[in-house]
Amino acid sequence: MEYLLISITAFFLCSIVIMLVKPVAVKVGLVDLPTKRKQHFGSVPLVGGVAIYIAVLISSIIFIESSKTFSYYLISSGFLLVMGVLDDRFDLSVKVRLFVQVCIAGLMIFGAGFYLESLGNLFGFGEISLGYFGVFITIIAIIGAINAFNMIDGIDGLAGILSLIAFSSLAMLFAAVNSSWYLLPVLFVSSTLAFLMFNLRWPFNLNKIFMGDAGSMLIGFTIVCLLVIGTDKNIQAIKPVTALYLIAIPLMDMVAIMYRRVKKGVSPFKADREHLHHIFERAGFSRKKSLFYISIGALLIAFLGCLMQYFDVAESFMFIIFMFLFLLYNYALMHVWKLLSWLRRNK
């Protein structure tokens, strides 16, 4: 019953906030305009991230017991949201965004005192303890997850649905070990569903909104924080290798694309139309079909990771399976024209 009450509260709060802040966003110019790279009709308010954060913030005050770690999460994510809104409005430089992301990661790590302490038994030779090197790894992980979800946010609903898959998985994994941390992903699931109702204009024909950089970065940051917290030895809700499966599509897409950009001699953060959803579009799939197939792939990979954790499959074997999936994904991108021809024949 509590779960249902929390979900309904977050959903309606997010819906209300969206309707309240949309006219404000239009008035201050917080809108997305169509370009050659951004193909949509008219100016669309970039308020999804703001609405999700406010809904989660208010709901968490009501339903979640305060703690040092959670307080630092709310503060850190609030700062990240502000930076994201400024980026949406003024298009901040990559250097500024990265600097702020490092500062926010440092605030969360040194303020809350949490970081990745172990990579688990990835190679089958025993646990890989990180010690204080885990601080550096955690900063890289936070920056990576923030930008992975930011980069994957290329078609309506994609970042939202991929985050639903990750948050739903996290909620189940935390609930399985009776950790109260399951409440945070539940709030995000409900708030994101409200956002998707406007973003996808379903089941009602509502005025469209976008998540914006503020929203995609907030989601990436929250997911990686929950993943690190879940690996804590006092909670043990998530094996480190399982985390790779929960964010597989955004992670693999980011790494593969950045590798290709560096190989071409351009900035790894330079925007282009080479992401997975762009490949589906060039193959002739509609955006709705692209969204469906990518989401199904992410769901299957996340389910596989959770299933292997449930049956206590060796972490080394889980890592081998994930690396096989990543190499297969990277190979497909490296031979994109062959892939496009195959997709056109079989769509």
CSV table of C-alpha atoms in Angstrom, one decimal:
chain,number,residue,atom,x,y,z
A,1,MET,CA,0.0,0.0,0.0
A,2,GLU,CA,2.8,2.4,0.9
A,3,TYR,CA,4.5,1.7,-2.5
A,4,LEU,CA,1.2,2.6,-4.3
A,5,LEU,CA,0.8,5.8,-2.3
A,6,ILE,CA,4.4,6.9,-3.0
A,7,SER,CA,4.0,6.2,-6.7
A,8,ILE,CA,0.7,8.1,-7.1
A,9,THR,CA,2.1,11.1,-5.2
A,10,ALA,CA,5.2,11.4,-7.3
A,11,PHE,CA,3.3,10.9,-10.5
A,12,PHE,CA,0.8,13.6,-9.8
A,13,LEU,CA,3.3,16.0,-8.4
A,14,CYS,CA,5.4,15.7,-11.5
A,15,SER,CA,2.4,16.2,-13.7
A,16,ILE,CA,1.4,19.3,-11.8
A,17,VAL,CA,4.9,20.8,-11.8
A,18,ILE,CA,5.2,20.3,-15.6
A,19,MET,CA,2.0,22.2,-16.2
A,20,LEU,CA,3.1,25.0,-13.9
A,21,VAL,CA,6.6,25.5,-15.2
A,22,LYS,CA,5.9,25.1,-18.9
A,23,PRO,CA,4.7,28.7,-19.4
A,24,VAL,CA,7.6,30.0,-17.3
A,25,ALA,CA,10.1,28.0,-19.5
A,26,VAL,CA,8.6,29.5,-22.7
A,27,LYS,CA,8.8,33.0,-21.2
A,28,VAL,CA,12.5,32.8,-20.2
A,29,GLY,CA,13.5,31.0,-23.4
A,30,LEU,CA,14.1,27.6,-21.9
A,31,VAL,CA,13.0,25.8,-25.0
A,32,ASP,CA,14.5,23.6,-27.7
A,33,LEU,CA,14.4,24.9,-31.2
A,34,PRO,CA,14.7,22.6,-34.3
A,35,THR,CA,18.0,22.4,-36.1
A,36,LYS,CA,19.6,20.1,-38.6
A,37,ARG,CA,20.6,17.7,-35.8
A,38,LYS,CA,17.4,18.3,-33.7
A,39,GLN,CA,14.5,17.3,-35.9
A,40,HIS,CA,11.2,18.3,-34.3
A,41,PHE,CA,8.4,20.8,-34.9
A,42,GLY,CA,8.3,24.2,-33.1
A,43,SER,CA,9.9,25.2,-29.8
A,44,VAL,CA,9.5,22.6,-27.1
A,45,PRO,CA,9.9,23.5,-23.3
A,46,LEU,CA,12.9,21.8,-21.6
A,47,VAL,CA,11.2,21.3,-18.3
A,48,GLY,CA,11.2,17.5,-17.8
A,49,GLY,CA,14.3,17.4,-15.6
A,50,VAL,CA,13.1,20.3,-13.4
A,51,ALA,CA,9.7,18.6,-12.9
A,52,ILE,CA,11.1,15.2,-12.1
A,53,TYR,CA,13.6,16.7,-9.5
A,54,ILE,CA,10.9,18.8,-7.8
A,55,ALA,CA,8.5,15.8,-7.6
A,56,VAL,CA,11.2,13.6,-6.2
A,57,LEU,CA,12.4,16.2,-3.8
A,58,ILE,CA,8.9,16.9,-2.3
A,59,SER,CA,8.0,13.2,-2.3
A,60,SER,CA,11.2,12.2,-0.6
A,61,ILE,CA,10.6,14.8,2.2
A,62,ILE,CA,7.3,13.1,2.8
A,63,PHE,CA,8.2,9.5,2.5
A,64,ILE,CA,12.0,9.0,2.9
A,65,GLU,CA,13.7,9.1,6.2
A,66,SER,CA,16.6,11.7,6.1
A,67,SER,CA,20.2,10.5,6.2
A,68,LYS,CA,23.6,12.0,5.6
A,69,THR,CA,24.1,10.2,2.3
A,70,PHE,CA,20.6,11.0,1.1
A,71,SER,CA,20.9,14.7,2.0
A,72,TYR,CA,24.2,15.0,0.1
A,73,TYR,CA,22.5,13.3,-2.9
A,74,LEU,CA,19.7,15.8,-2.9
A,75,ILE,CA,22.2,18.7,-2.6
A,76,SER,CA,24.5,17.3,-5.3
A,77,SER,CA,21.7,16.5,-7.7
A,78,GLY,CA,20.2,20.0,-7.1
A,79,PHE,CA,23.5,21.6,-8.2
A,80,LEU,CA,23.7,19.3,-11.2
A,81,LEU,CA,20.1,20.2,-12.1
A,82,VAL,CA,20.9,24.0,-12.0
A,83,MET,CA,24.0,23.4,-14.2
A,84,GLY,CA,21.8,21.4,-16.6
A,85,VAL,CA,19.2,24.2,-16.8
A,86,LEU,CA,21.9,26.7,-17.6
A,87,ASP,CA,23.3,24.4,-20.2
A,88,ASP,CA,19.9,24.0,-21.8
A,89,ARG,CA,19.4,27.8,-21.9
A,90,PHE,CA,22.9,29.0,-22.7
A,91,ASP,CA,24.7,26.0,-24.2
A,92,LEU,CA,27.7,25.8,-21.8
A,93,SER,CA,31.1,24.6,-23.0
A,94,VAL,CA,32.2,21.1,-22.5
A,95,LYS,CA,35.0,22.2,-20.1
A,96,VAL,CA,32.5,24.0,-17.9
A,97,ARG,CA,30.2,21.0,-17.8
A,98,LEU,CA,33.0,18.6,-17.0
A,99,PHE,CA,34.4,20.9,-14.2
A,100,VAL,CA,31.0,21.1,-12.6
A,101,GLN,CA,30.4,17.4,-12.9
A,102,VAL,CA,33.8,16.7,-11.2
A,103,CYS,CA,32.9,19.1,-8.4
A,104,ILE,CA,29.5,17.5,-7.9
A,105,ALA,CA,31.0,14.0,-7.9
A,106,GLY,CA,33.5,15.2,-5.3
A,107,LEU,CA,30.8,16.7,-3.1
A,108,MET,CA,28.9,13.4,-3.1
A,109,ILE,CA,31.9,11.3,-2.5
A,110,PHE,CA,33.7,13.4,0.2
A,111,GLY,CA,30.5,14.8,1.7
A,112,ALA,CA,28.6,11.5,2.0
A,113,GLY,CA,31.7,9.4,2.3
A,114,PHE,CA,30.7,6.9,-0.3
A,115,TYR,CA,32.7,5.5,-3.2
A,116,LEU,CA,33.2,2.2,-5.0
A,117,GLU,CA,35.4,0.1,-2.8
A,118,SER,CA,35.5,-3.1,-4.9
A,119,LEU,CA,35.0,-4.3,-8.4
A,120,GLY,CA,34.1,-7.8,-7.2
A,121,ASN,CA,35.7,-11.0,-8.6
A,122,LEU,CA,35.7,-9.8,-12.2
A,123,PHE,CA,38.5,-12.0,-13.5
A,124,GLY,CA,38.0,-15.1,-11.3
A,125,PHE,CA,41.2,-14.6,-9.3
A,126,GLY,CA,39.6,-13.1,-6.2
A,127,GLU,CA,38.0,-9.8,-5.2
A,128,ILE,CA,39.5,-6.6,-6.7
A,129,SER,CA,39.7,-4.2,-3.8
A,130,LEU,CA,40.2,-0.6,-4.8
A,131,GLY,CA,41.0,1.1,-1.6
A,132,TYR,CA,41.2,4.9,-2.0
A,133,PHE,CA,41.7,4.4,-5.7
A,134,GLY,CA,38.0,3.8,-5.7
A,135,VAL,CA,37.5,7.5,-5.3
A,136,PHE,CA,39.0,8.1,-8.7
A,137,ILE,CA,37.0,5.2,-10.2
A,138,THR,CA,33.8,6.6,-8.7
A,139,ILE,CA,34.4,10.1,-10.1
A,140,ILE,CA,35.0,8.5,-13.6
A,141,ALA,CA,31.8,6.4,-13.2
A,142,ILE,CA,29.7,9.4,-12.2
A,143,ILE,CA,30.9,11.5,-15.1
A,144,GLY,CA,30.5,8.5,-17.5
A,145,ALA,CA,26.9,7.8,-16.4
A,146,ILE,CA,25.9,11.5,-16.5
A,147,ASN,CA,27.2,11.8,-20.1
A,148,ALA,CA,26.0,8.4,-21.2
A,149,PHE,CA,22.3,9.3,-20.5
A,150,ASN,CA,22.8,12.8,-21.8
A,151,MET,CA,24.1,11.4,-25.1
A,152,ILE,CA,21.5,8.7,-25.5
A,153,ASP,CA,18.7,11.3,-25.2
A,154,GLY,CA,18.2,11.7,-29.0
A,155,ILE,CA,14.6,10.6,-29.7
A,156,ASP,CA,11.4,11.1,-27.8
A,157,GLY,CA,11.1,8.7,-24.9
A,158,LEU,CA,14.5,7.0,-25.2
A,159,ALA,CA,16.3,8.3,-22.2
A,160,GLY,CA,13.1,8.1,-20.2
A,161,ILE,CA,12.3,4.5,-21.0
A,162,LEU,CA,16.0,3.4,-20.6
A,163,SER,CA,16.0,5.1,-17.2
A,164,LEU,CA,12.7,3.3,-16.3
A,165,ILE,CA,14.4,0.0,-17.0
A,166,ALA,CA,17.4,0.9,-14.8
A,167,PHE,CA,15.3,2.4,-11.9
A,168,SER,CA,12.8,-0.5,-11.9
A,169,SER,CA,15.7,-3.0,-11.7
A,170,LEU,CA,17.3,-1.0,-8.9
A,171,ALA,CA,14.1,-0.9,-7.0
A,172,MET,CA,13.7,-4.6,-7.1
A,173,LEU,CA,17.3,-5.3,-6.2
A,174,PHE,CA,17.2,-3.0,-3.2
A,175,ALA,CA,13.8,-4.3,-2.1
A,176,ALA,CA,15.2,-7.9,-2.3
A,177,VAL,CA,17.7,-7.1,0.5
A,178,ASN,CA,15.1,-5.0,2.5
A,179,SER,CA,17.0,-1.7,1.9
A,180,SER,CA,15.0,1.5,2.2
A,181,TRP,CA,17.0,2.8,-0.8
A,182,TYR,CA,14.4,1.1,-3.0
A,183,LEU,CA,12.1,4.2,-2.4
A,184,LEU,CA,14.3,6.6,-4.5
A,185,PRO,CA,14.1,4.6,-7.7
A,186,VAL,CA,10.4,4.1,-7.1
A,187,LEU,CA,10.0,7.9,-7.0
A,188,PHE,CA,12.0,8.3,-10.2
A,189,VAL,CA,9.9,5.6,-12.0
A,190,SER,CA,6.7,7.4,-11.1
A,191,SER,CA,8.0,10.9,-12.0
A,192,THR,CA,9.5,9.6,-15.2
A,193,LEU,CA,6.2,8.0,-16.2
A,194,ALA,CA,4.5,11.4,-15.8
A,195,PHE,CA,7.2,13.0,-17.9
A,196,LEU,CA,6.8,10.4,-20.6
A,197,MET,CA,3.0,11.0,-20.7
A,198,PHE,CA,3.8,14.6,-22.0
A,199,ASN,CA,6.9,13.7,-24.0
A,200,LEU,CA,5.3,10.9,-25.9
A,201,ARG,CA,1.9,12.6,-25.8
A,202,TRP,CA,0.3,9.3,-24.7
A,203,PRO,CA,-2.3,8.3,-23.7
A,204,PHE,CA,-3.5,11.9,-23.9
A,205,ASN,CA,-2.7,14.4,-26.7
A,206,LEU,CA,-0.8,16.7,-24.3
A,207,ASN,CA,1.6,19.5,-25.3
A,208,LYS,CA,5.1,18.0,-25.8
A,209,ILE,CA,8.0,18.7,-23.4
A,210,PHE,CA,11.6,17.5,-23.5
A,211,MET,CA,13.7,16.3,-20.6
A,212,GLY,CA,16.6,18.6,-21.5
A,213,ASP,CA,20.2,18.2,-20.4
A,214,ALA,CA,19.1,18.9,-16.9
A,215,GLY,CA,16.9,15.8,-16.9
A,216,SER,CA,19.2,13.4,-18.6
A,217,MET,CA,22.1,14.3,-16.5
A,218,LEU,CA,20.0,14.1,-13.3
A,219,ILE,CA,18.9,10.6,-14.3
A,220,GLY,CA,22.4,9.4,-15.1
A,221,PHE,CA,23.8,10.9,-11.8
A,222,THR,CA,21.0,9.3,-9.7
A,223,ILE,CA,21.4,5.9,-11.3
A,224,VAL,CA,25.2,5.7,-10.8
A,225,CYS,CA,24.8,6.9,-7.2
A,226,LEU,CA,22.3,4.1,-6.5
A,227,LEU,CA,24.6,1.6,-8.3
A,228,VAL,CA,27.5,2.6,-6.0
A,229,ILE,CA,25.4,2.6,-2.9
A,230,GLY,CA,24.0,-0.8,-3.8
A,231,THR,CA,27.5,-2.3,-4.0
A,232,ASP,CA,28.3,-1.1,-0.4
A,233,LYS,CA,29.3,-4.0,1.8
A,234,ASN,CA,26.6,-3.0,4.4
A,235,ILE,CA,23.9,-3.3,1.7
A,236,GLN,CA,25.1,-5.7,-0.9
A,237,ALA,CA,22.1,-5.2,-3.2
A,238,ILE,CA,24.1,-5.1,-6.4
A,239,LYS,CA,27.2,-6.9,-7.7
A,240,PRO,CA,29.5,-4.4,-9.4
A,241,VAL,CA,29.3,-6.3,-12.6
A,242,THR,CA,25.5,-6.3,-12.5
A,243,ALA,CA,25.7,-2.5,-12.8
A,244,LEU,CA,27.0,-2.8,-16.3
A,245,TYR,CA,23.9,-4.7,-17.4
A,246,LEU,CA,21.5,-2.1,-16.0
A,247,ILE,CA,22.9,0.8,-18.0
A,248,ALA,CA,24.3,-1.3,-20.9
A,249,ILE,CA,22.8,0.5,-23.9
A,250,PRO,CA,23.7,4.1,-22.8
A,251,LEU,CA,27.1,2.9,-21.6
A,252,MET,CA,28.0,0.9,-24.7
A,253,ASP,CA,26.7,3.6,-27.1
A,254,MET,CA,28.7,6.3,-25.3
A,255,VAL,CA,32.0,4.3,-25.3
A,256,ALA,CA,31.7,3.1,-28.9
A,257,ILE,CA,30.7,6.6,-30.2
A,258,MET,CA,33.5,8.4,-28.3
A,259,TYR,CA,36.0,5.8,-29.6
A,260,ARG,CA,34.9,6.4,-33.2
A,261,ARG,CA,35.1,10.2,-32.7
A,262,VAL,CA,38.6,10.1,-31.3
A,263,LYS,CA,39.7,7.8,-34.1
A,264,LYS,CA,38.4,10.4,-36.6
A,265,GLY,CA,40.4,13.1,-34.8
A,266,VAL,CA,37.4,15.0,-33.4
A,267,SER,CA,36.4,15.8,-29.9
A,268,PRO,CA,34.7,12.8,-28.1
A,269,PHE,CA,32.0,15.2,-27.0
A,270,LYS,CA,31.3,16.6,-30.5
A,271,ALA,CA,27.6,16.0,-31.3
A,272,ASP,CA,26.8,13.9,-34.3
A,273,ARG,CA,24.1,11.6,-35.7
A,274,GLU,CA,26.0,8.3,-35.3
A,275,HIS,CA,24.2,6.9,-32.2
A,276,LEU,CA,22.2,3.7,-32.2
A,277,HIS,CA,18.8,5.4,-32.7
A,278,HIS,CA,20.2,7.3,-35.7
A,279,ILE,CA,21.3,4.0,-37.3
A,280,PHE,CA,17.8,2.6,-36.9
A,281,GLU,CA,16.4,5.8,-38.5
A,282,ARG,CA,18.8,5.6,-41.4
A,283,ALA,CA,17.7,2.0,-41.9
A,284,GLY,CA,14.2,3.2,-42.5
A,285,PHE,CA,12.6,2.5,-39.1
A,286,SER,CA,10.3,5.1,-37.6
A,287,ARG,CA,11.2,6.7,-34.3
A,288,LYS,CA,8.5,4.8,-32.5
A,289,LYS,CA,9.9,1.5,-33.9
A,290,SER,CA,13.5,2.5,-33.1
A,291,LEU,CA,12.4,3.3,-29.5
A,292,PHE,CA,10.6,0.0,-29.2
A,293,TYR,CA,13.5,-2.2,-30.4
A,294,ILE,CA,16.2,-0.3,-28.5
A,295,SER,CA,14.1,-0.5,-25.3
A,296,ILE,CA,13.4,-4.2,-25.7
A,297,GLY,CA,17.2,-4.7,-26.1
A,298,ALA,CA,17.9,-2.8,-22.9
A,299,LEU,CA,15.2,-4.6,-21.0
A,300,LEU,CA,16.5,-8.0,-22.1
A,301,ILE,CA,20.1,-7.1,-21.1
A,302,ALA,CA,19.0,-5.7,-17.7
A,303,PHE,CA,16.8,-8.8,-17.1
A,304,LEU,CA,19.8,-11.0,-18.0
A,305,GLY,CA,22.0,-9.2,-15.5
A,306,CYS,CA,19.4,-9.4,-12.7
A,307,LEU,CA,18.7,-13.0,-13.4
A,308,MET,CA,22.4,-14.0,-13.3
A,309,GLN,CA,22.8,-12.1,-10.0
A,310,TYR,CA,19.7,-13.9,-8.6
A,311,PHE,CA,21.2,-17.3,-9.4
A,312,ASP,CA,24.6,-16.1,-8.1
A,313,VAL,CA,26.4,-16.7,-11.5
A,314,ALA,CA,30.2,-16.2,-11.2
A,315,GLU,CA,31.1,-12.5,-11.6
A,316,SER,CA,33.9,-13.4,-14.0
A,317,PHE,CA,31.4,-15.2,-16.3
A,318,MET,CA,29.0,-12.2,-16.1
A,319,PHE,CA,31.8,-9.9,-17.1
A,320,ILE,CA,32.8,-12.1,-20.1
A,321,ILE,CA,29.2,-12.1,-21.3
A,322,PHE,CA,29.0,-8.4,-21.0
A,323,MET,CA,32.3,-7.8,-22.8
A,324,PHE,CA,31.0,-10.1,-25.6
A,325,LEU,CA,27.9,-8.0,-25.9
A,326,PHE,CA,30.0,-4.8,-26.0
A,327,LEU,CA,32.4,-6.1,-28.6
A,328,LEU,CA,29.4,-7.3,-30.7
A,329,TYR,CA,27.9,-3.8,-30.4
A,330,ASN,CA,31.1,-2.1,-31.3
A,331,TYR,CA,31.7,-4.4,-34.3
A,332,ALA,CA,28.2,-3.5,-35.5
A,333,LEU,CA,28.9,0.2,-35.3
A,334,MET,CA,32.3,-0.2,-37.0
A,335,HIS,CA,30.5,-2.0,-39.9
A,336,VAL,CA,27.4,0.2,-39.8
A,337,TRP,CA,26.7,0.1,-43.5
A,338,LYS,CA,26.5,-3.7,-43.5
A,339,LEU,CA,24.3,-3.4,-40.5
A,340,LEU,CA,22.0,-0.9,-42.3
A,341,SER,CA,21.7,-3.2,-45.3
A,342,TRP,CA,20.8,-6.1,-43.1
A,343,LEU,CA,18.2,-4.0,-41.1
A,344,ARG,CA,16.6,-2.8,-44.3
A,345,ARG,CA,16.2,-6.3,-45.6
A,346,ASN,CA,14.8,-7.6,-42.3
A,347,LYS,CA,12.7,-4.8,-41.0
